Short mmCIF file of C-alpha atoms in Angstrom, two decimals:
data_model
loop_
_atom_site.label_atom_id
_atom_site.label_comp_id
_atom_site.label_asym_id
_atom_site.label_seq_id
_atom_site.Cartn_x
_atom_site.Cartn_y
_atom_site.Cartn_z
CA UNK A 1 -60.24 56.92 35.61
CA UNK A 2 -59.67 59.35 38.46
CA UNK A 3 -62.82 60.68 40.07
CA UNK A 4 -61.50 64.17 39.52
CA UNK A 5 -61.67 63.67 35.76
CA UNK A 6 -64.36 65.73 34.10
CA UNK A 7 -65.71 62.97 31.85
CA UNK A 8 -67.39 59.69 32.95
CA UNK A 9 -65.43 56.66 31.79
CA UNK A 10 -68.31 55.02 29.94
CA UNK A 11 -68.83 58.17 27.92
CA UNK A 12 -65.33 58.04 26.48
CA UNK A 13 -66.04 54.71 24.86
CA UNK A 14 -69.46 55.77 23.57
CA UNK A 15 -68.03 58.92 22.01
CA UNK A 16 -65.00 57.23 20.53
CA UNK A 17 -67.08 54.40 19.14
CA UNK A 18 -68.86 56.98 17.02
CA UNK A 19 -65.58 58.71 16.18
CA UNK A 20 -64.06 55.47 14.90
CA UNK A 21 -66.69 55.45 12.16
CA UNK A 22 -64.92 58.51 10.76
CA UNK A 23 -61.47 56.94 10.69
CA UNK A 24 -61.78 55.74 7.10
CA UNK A 25 -62.48 59.32 6.07
CA UNK A 26 -59.95 60.86 8.43
CA UNK A 27 -57.11 58.62 7.34
CA UNK A 28 -57.44 59.91 3.80
CA UNK A 29 -58.03 63.52 4.76
CA UNK A 30 -55.50 66.13 3.83
CA UNK A 31 -54.46 68.92 6.12
CA UNK A 32 -57.37 71.09 5.03
CA UNK A 33 -60.28 71.19 2.65
CA UNK A 34 -59.72 71.49 -1.08
CA UNK A 35 -58.89 75.02 -2.22
CA UNK A 36 -61.84 76.87 -3.74
CA UNK A 37 -62.01 78.12 -7.28
CA UNK A 38 -62.16 81.88 -7.74
CA UNK A 39 -64.14 83.99 -10.23
CA UNK A 40 -63.31 87.72 -10.34
CA UNK A 41 -65.44 90.04 -12.50
CA UNK A 42 -64.31 93.67 -12.83
CA UNK A 43 -66.37 96.21 -14.73
CA UNK A 44 -64.06 98.12 -17.08
CA UNK A 45 -66.66 100.25 -18.87
CA UNK A 46 -70.47 100.37 -19.14
CA UNK A 47 -71.51 96.92 -20.30
CA UNK A 48 -67.98 95.46 -20.40
CA UNK A 49 -66.27 93.29 -17.79
CA UNK A 50 -62.91 91.61 -17.33
CA UNK A 51 -63.43 88.03 -16.17
CA UNK A 52 -60.64 86.18 -14.33
CA UNK A 53 -61.38 82.52 -13.67
CA UNK A 54 -58.90 80.64 -11.45
CA UNK A 55 -59.29 76.90 -10.89
CA UNK A 56 -57.05 74.90 -8.53
CA UNK A 57 -54.97 71.99 -9.74
CA UNK A 58 -54.33 68.76 -7.86
CA UNK A 59 -51.39 66.59 -8.89
CA UNK A 60 -51.20 68.56 -12.11
CA UNK A 61 -54.86 67.95 -12.99
CA UNK A 62 -57.20 70.92 -13.40
CA UNK A 63 -60.59 71.14 -11.74
CA UNK A 64 -63.13 69.76 -14.26
CA UNK A 65 -65.39 72.83 -14.11
CA UNK A 66 -66.21 75.23 -16.96
CA UNK A 67 -67.94 78.61 -17.06
CA UNK A 68 -71.17 78.97 -19.01
CA UNK A 69 -72.64 82.46 -19.52
CA UNK A 70 -76.17 83.18 -20.64
CA UNK A 71 -76.76 83.57 -24.39
CA UNK A 72 -77.14 87.32 -23.98
CA UNK A 73 -73.51 87.65 -22.81
CA UNK A 74 -70.87 87.55 -25.55
CA UNK A 75 -67.09 87.26 -25.51
CA UNK A 76 -65.24 90.36 -26.66
CA UNK A 77 -61.93 88.47 -26.40
CA UNK A 78 -61.34 84.75 -26.39
CA UNK A 79 -60.22 83.14 -23.10
CA UNK A 80 -56.44 83.29 -22.51
CA UNK A 81 -54.92 80.76 -20.10
CA UNK A 82 -51.93 80.95 -17.75
CA UNK A 83 -50.56 77.95 -15.87
CA UNK A 84 -49.48 78.66 -12.28
CA UNK A 85 -47.88 76.16 -9.86
CA UNK A 86 -51.19 75.46 -8.06
CA UNK A 87 -53.88 76.70 -10.45
CA UNK A 88 -54.90 77.63 -13.99
CA UNK A 89 -55.99 81.22 -14.65
CA UNK A 90 -58.28 82.07 -17.57
CA UNK A 91 -58.90 85.71 -18.55
CA UNK A 92 -61.39 87.17 -21.01
CA UNK A 93 -63.47 90.30 -21.63
CA UNK A 94 -67.25 89.96 -21.92
CA UNK A 95 -70.06 92.30 -22.88
CA UNK A 96 -73.41 92.14 -21.08
CA UNK A 97 -76.78 93.22 -22.51
CA UNK A 98 -78.27 96.59 -21.61
CA UNK A 99 -75.06 97.60 -19.90
CA UNK A 100 -75.19 95.31 -16.85
CA UNK A 101 -75.03 91.81 -15.36
CA UNK A 102 -78.06 92.27 -13.10
CA UNK A 103 -80.39 89.32 -13.62
CA UNK A 104 -77.84 87.38 -15.67
CA UNK A 105 -76.74 83.87 -14.69
CA UNK A 106 -73.38 82.13 -14.81
CA UNK A 107 -73.31 78.34 -14.53
CA UNK A 108 -70.34 76.30 -13.32
CA UNK A 109 -70.66 73.19 -15.42
CA UNK A 110 -69.31 70.11 -13.62
CA UNK A 111 -69.13 71.73 -10.18
CA UNK A 112 -71.89 69.48 -8.87
CA UNK A 113 -69.58 66.48 -9.34
CA UNK A 114 -66.89 67.98 -7.09
CA UNK A 115 -66.53 69.00 -3.44
CA UNK A 116 -65.08 72.39 -4.36
CA UNK A 117 -66.66 75.79 -3.73
CA UNK A 118 -66.32 78.86 -5.97
CA UNK A 119 -65.72 82.31 -4.54
CA UNK A 120 -67.30 84.93 -6.83
CA UNK A 121 -66.35 88.61 -6.49
CA UNK A 122 -67.83 91.39 -8.64
CA UNK A 123 -66.46 94.94 -8.66
CA UNK A 124 -68.37 97.69 -10.49
CA UNK A 125 -67.22 101.05 -11.83
CA UNK A 126 -68.78 102.95 -8.92
CA UNK A 127 -66.63 100.96 -6.46
CA UNK A 128 -69.43 98.64 -5.35
CA UNK A 129 -68.28 95.10 -4.67
CA UNK A 130 -70.16 91.89 -3.93
CA UNK A 131 -68.91 88.52 -2.73
CA UNK A 132 -70.71 85.18 -3.03
CA UNK A 133 -69.74 81.56 -2.39
CA UNK A 134 -71.17 79.08 -4.87
CA UNK A 135 -71.64 75.50 -3.64
CA UNK A 136 -71.72 72.25 -5.66
CA UNK A 137 -75.33 71.76 -4.56
CA UNK A 138 -76.29 74.90 -6.54
CA UNK A 139 -73.66 75.26 -9.28
CA UNK A 140 -74.76 78.63 -10.63
CA UNK A 141 -75.05 82.28 -9.63
CA UNK A 142 -77.63 84.86 -10.63
CA UNK A 143 -76.49 88.42 -10.17
CA UNK A 144 -78.73 90.63 -8.07
CA UNK A 145 -79.01 94.38 -8.47
CA UNK A 146 -78.16 94.84 -4.79
CA UNK A 147 -76.66 91.83 -2.96
CA UNK A 148 -76.98 93.51 0.45
CA UNK A 149 -74.33 94.84 2.86
CA UNK A 150 -73.84 91.59 4.75
CA UNK A 151 -73.32 89.25 1.81
CA UNK A 152 -69.52 89.30 2.02
CA UNK A 153 -69.60 88.93 5.82
CA UNK A 154 -71.74 85.81 5.50
CA UNK A 155 -69.36 84.32 2.91
CA UNK A 156 -66.20 84.78 4.99
CA UNK A 157 -67.91 83.72 8.24
CA UNK A 158 -69.26 80.55 6.61
CA UNK A 159 -65.82 79.81 5.15
CA UNK A 160 -64.33 79.96 8.65
CA UNK A 161 -66.96 77.61 10.05
CA UNK A 162 -66.43 75.20 7.17
CA UNK A 163 -62.66 75.29 7.55
CA UNK A 164 -62.67 74.26 11.22
CA UNK A 165 -65.36 71.63 10.77
CA UNK A 166 -63.60 70.15 7.73
CA UNK A 167 -60.20 70.42 9.38
CA UNK A 168 -60.34 67.06 11.11
CA UNK A 169 -56.80 67.38 12.41
CA UNK A 170 -57.72 70.59 14.24
CA UNK A 171 -60.86 69.02 15.72
CA UNK A 172 -58.91 65.94 16.83
CA UNK A 173 -56.45 68.18 18.68
CA UNK A 174 -59.34 69.92 20.47
CA UNK A 175 -60.85 66.52 21.25
CA UNK A 176 -57.58 65.39 22.80
CA UNK A 177 -57.54 68.48 25.01
CA UNK A 178 -61.08 67.70 26.20
CA UNK A 179 -59.94 64.32 27.48
CA UNK A 180 -57.15 65.92 29.50
CA UNK A 181 -58.82 68.88 31.20
CA UNK A 182 -60.15 68.16 34.71
CA UNK A 183 -62.64 70.93 35.39
CA UNK A 184 -64.88 73.35 33.56
CA UNK A 185 -62.71 76.27 34.63
CA UNK A 186 -59.65 74.56 33.20
CA UNK A 187 -61.62 73.82 30.04
CA UNK A 188 -62.44 77.53 29.72
CA UNK A 189 -58.78 78.50 30.17
CA UNK A 190 -57.59 75.87 27.71
CA UNK A 191 -60.04 76.72 24.92
CA UNK A 192 -59.40 80.45 25.45
CA UNK A 193 -55.64 79.94 25.21
CA UNK A 194 -56.02 77.90 22.02
CA UNK A 195 -58.31 80.59 20.55
CA UNK A 196 -55.98 83.48 21.39
CA UNK A 197 -52.94 81.64 20.03
CA UNK A 198 -54.39 80.61 16.69
CA UNK A 199 -56.00 84.04 16.25
CA UNK A 200 -52.54 85.63 16.54
CA UNK A 201 -50.86 83.44 13.96
CA UNK A 202 -53.92 83.45 11.68
CA UNK A 203 -53.62 87.24 11.53
CA UNK A 204 -49.85 87.46 11.03
CA UNK A 205 -49.86 84.72 8.38
CA UNK A 206 -52.81 86.15 6.45
CA UNK A 207 -51.28 89.63 6.48
CA UNK A 208 -48.07 88.15 5.10
CA UNK A 209 -45.89 88.95 8.11
CA UNK A 210 -44.78 85.34 8.71
CA UNK A 211 -44.88 82.33 6.42
CA UNK A 212 -44.23 78.65 7.18
CA UNK A 213 -43.96 76.12 4.32
CA UNK A 214 -47.05 73.92 4.16
CA UNK A 215 -45.36 70.51 4.37
CA UNK A 216 -43.35 71.12 7.59
CA UNK A 217 -46.35 72.92 9.09
CA UNK A 218 -48.69 70.00 8.43
CA UNK A 219 -46.16 67.59 9.97
CA UNK A 220 -45.88 69.72 13.12
CA UNK A 221 -49.68 69.94 13.45
CA UNK A 222 -49.88 66.14 13.22
CA UNK A 223 -47.14 65.87 15.86
CA UNK A 224 -49.17 68.07 18.20
CA UNK A 225 -52.02 65.54 17.99
CA UNK A 226 -49.67 62.60 18.57
CA UNK A 227 -48.32 64.40 21.64
CA UNK A 228 -51.73 64.25 23.35
CA UNK A 229 -52.15 60.47 23.08
CA UNK A 230 -49.71 59.55 25.90
CA UNK A 231 -51.14 62.37 28.03
CA UNK A 232 -54.59 60.79 27.86
CA UNK A 233 -53.03 57.50 29.03
CA UNK A 234 -51.51 59.32 32.02
CA UNK A 235 -54.94 60.67 32.92
CA UNK A 236 -56.35 57.13 32.74
CA UNK A 237 -53.61 55.88 35.07
CA UNK A 238 -54.22 58.68 37.56
CA UNK A 239 -50.79 60.13 36.86
CA UNK A 240 -49.92 63.75 36.28
CA UNK A 241 -47.62 65.77 34.04
CA UNK A 242 -46.98 69.36 33.06
CA UNK A 243 -49.56 69.04 30.28
CA UNK A 244 -52.23 67.64 32.62
CA UNK A 245 -51.56 70.32 35.24
CA UNK A 246 -51.34 73.18 32.72
CA UNK A 247 -53.19 72.16 29.54
CA UNK A 248 -53.84 75.80 28.67
CA UNK A 249 -50.12 76.42 28.19
CA UNK A 250 -49.81 73.46 25.84
CA UNK A 251 -52.97 74.60 24.02
CA UNK A 252 -51.46 78.05 23.53
CA UNK A 253 -48.12 76.77 22.22
CA UNK A 254 -49.66 74.32 19.76
CA UNK A 255 -52.43 76.80 18.95
CA UNK A 256 -49.78 79.01 17.36
CA UNK A 257 -49.08 76.21 14.89
CA UNK A 258 -52.74 75.54 14.18
CA UNK A 259 -53.29 79.24 13.44
CA UNK A 260 -50.89 79.01 10.51
CA UNK A 261 -52.97 76.06 9.30
CA UNK A 262 -56.18 78.09 9.55
CA UNK A 263 -54.53 80.87 7.54
CA UNK A 264 -54.22 78.58 4.53
CA UNK A 265 -58.01 78.38 4.37
CA UNK A 266 -58.29 82.16 4.06
CA UNK A 267 -55.33 82.81 1.77
CA UNK A 268 -56.63 80.08 -0.57
CA UNK A 269 -59.55 82.39 -1.39
CA UNK A 270 -57.15 84.62 -3.33
CA UNK A 271 -58.41 87.86 -1.81
CA UNK A 272 -57.34 91.31 -2.97
CA UNK A 273 -55.16 93.11 -0.42
CA UNK A 274 -57.88 95.60 0.46
CA UNK A 275 -60.36 92.86 1.42
CA UNK A 276 -58.03 91.01 3.79
CA UNK A 277 -58.69 92.85 7.11
CA UNK A 278 -62.48 92.45 6.93
CA UNK A 279 -62.24 88.89 5.59
CA UNK A 280 -59.76 88.03 8.35
CA UNK A 281 -62.15 89.24 11.06
CA UNK A 282 -65.18 87.37 9.73
CA UNK A 283 -63.23 84.21 8.90
CA UNK A 284 -61.75 84.11 12.41
CA UNK A 285 -65.20 84.59 13.95
CA UNK A 286 -66.41 81.68 11.83
CA UNK A 287 -63.53 79.49 13.03
CA UNK A 288 -64.35 80.34 16.65
CA UNK A 289 -68.05 79.64 16.12
CA UNK A 290 -67.31 76.24 14.62
CA UNK A 291 -64.88 75.39 17.40
CA UNK A 292 -67.34 76.42 20.14
CA UNK A 293 -70.10 74.44 18.42
CA UNK A 294 -67.88 71.34 18.50
CA UNK A 295 -67.04 71.79 22.21
CA UNK A 296 -70.66 72.62 23.02
CA UNK A 297 -71.89 69.46 21.31
CA UNK A 298 -69.37 67.45 23.28
CA UNK A 299 -70.62 68.91 26.58
CA UNK A 300 -74.26 68.48 25.59
CA UNK A 301 -73.65 64.80 24.92
CA UNK A 302 -72.16 64.46 28.39
CA UNK A 303 -75.14 66.20 29.96
CA UNK A 304 -77.60 64.03 28.01
CA UNK A 305 -75.91 60.71 28.79
CA UNK A 306 -74.43 61.17 32.27
CA UNK A 307 -77.43 59.53 33.96
CA UNK A 308 -77.10 56.30 31.94
CA UNK A 309 -75.32 53.52 33.82
CA UNK A 310 -73.22 51.41 31.48
CA UNK A 311 -70.53 49.04 32.68
CA UNK A 312 -67.68 48.58 30.24
CA UNK A 313 -64.25 46.99 30.66
CA UNK A 314 -61.76 49.41 32.13
CA UNK A 315 -59.47 48.89 29.17
CA UNK A 316 -62.06 50.53 26.91
CA UNK A 317 -61.20 53.80 28.59
CA UNK A 318 -57.97 53.75 26.58
CA UNK A 319 -59.87 54.08 23.30
CA UNK A 320 -59.47 57.91 23.30
CA UNK A 321 -55.71 57.58 23.63
CA UNK A 322 -55.58 55.02 20.81
CA UNK A 323 -57.69 57.22 18.54
CA UNK A 324 -55.86 60.48 19.16
CA UNK A 325 -52.39 58.97 19.38
CA UNK A 326 -52.91 56.50 16.53
CA UNK A 327 -54.24 59.02 14.03
CA UNK A 328 -51.65 61.54 15.19
CA UNK A 329 -48.91 59.00 14.49
CA UNK A 330 -50.40 58.09 11.11
CA UNK A 331 -50.58 61.73 10.03
CA UNK A 332 -47.09 62.48 11.37
CA UNK A 333 -45.51 59.62 9.40
CA UNK A 334 -47.53 60.42 6.28
CA UNK A 335 -46.70 64.13 6.35
CA UNK A 336 -43.02 63.68 7.20
CA UNK A 337 -42.78 61.27 4.27
CA UNK A 338 -44.50 63.83 2.04
CA UNK A 339 -42.14 66.53 3.29
CA UNK A 340 -39.01 64.59 2.46
CA UNK A 341 -40.54 63.37 -0.76
CA UNK A 342 -41.21 67.00 -1.76
CA UNK A 343 -37.62 67.91 -0.96
CA UNK A 344 -36.23 65.04 -3.02
#
């Protein structure tokens, strides 16, 4: 590898050796994490609430999770179901004891056996709202009298962090960029360009200004990863190209595509229109935090291991290109096949 390259050659193999352990998971990963379930509780009168419970469906199968209220809460109306293209919506009216839900618990039976989160939003008569994300590790929620002003911010921020860290295709694209950049200044420009680009399209897509169908979008995101594989080979050979000279431009162009992918993670929460601006801000900050954490970890590993002298065959330096290009090709073929299969 050229001496001008930012990363020592032995480190590429060490890092990619660890990354290859994830391939079995990556190869089966979808474009993004599974959509969350959504529980909306609106107070309609003192002691009465309208409950809307939306569970996502996958291949026509509903999420095997059921609501369980405490014994003190009774149904005023029986649950009524509606089947939507991507989910099942159940609506009912409940009555809580002593005129409120404070201190009451709702359990999500079966959630612990899934990898799906549940977004819970409560809106009271006085206009107060609260937002909580329930995890499979704790499949229940107990309503507090005052959830605090930062509860919703924490939920949307954490969702952004989770989306980038679970979005293995996005992380693989960033990883490919790291193998191409040749200086810390260029790294700063490249990551900044990627951030600005996906922030733009995340906003316009979430606000409903522009929409790209999911199947073609996923195929184009996979193609952006495949594109970086040959560029890493050129770096290894000491060659140059437009991408190697100006990686920040390529990061910006493809970042526009990835932003539409990030938007799916936010729109999947099923937010009311009034919540979108604040949720968009916090979700985007979470995405940036997760992305910077990934890059920071990469640089810390370099700093920790740069003094170790390991001699490996020169051909091992091509492992990054094989990983990025190979998985990019796999995803591209898989998603193009899904796209045409969906059109059939």
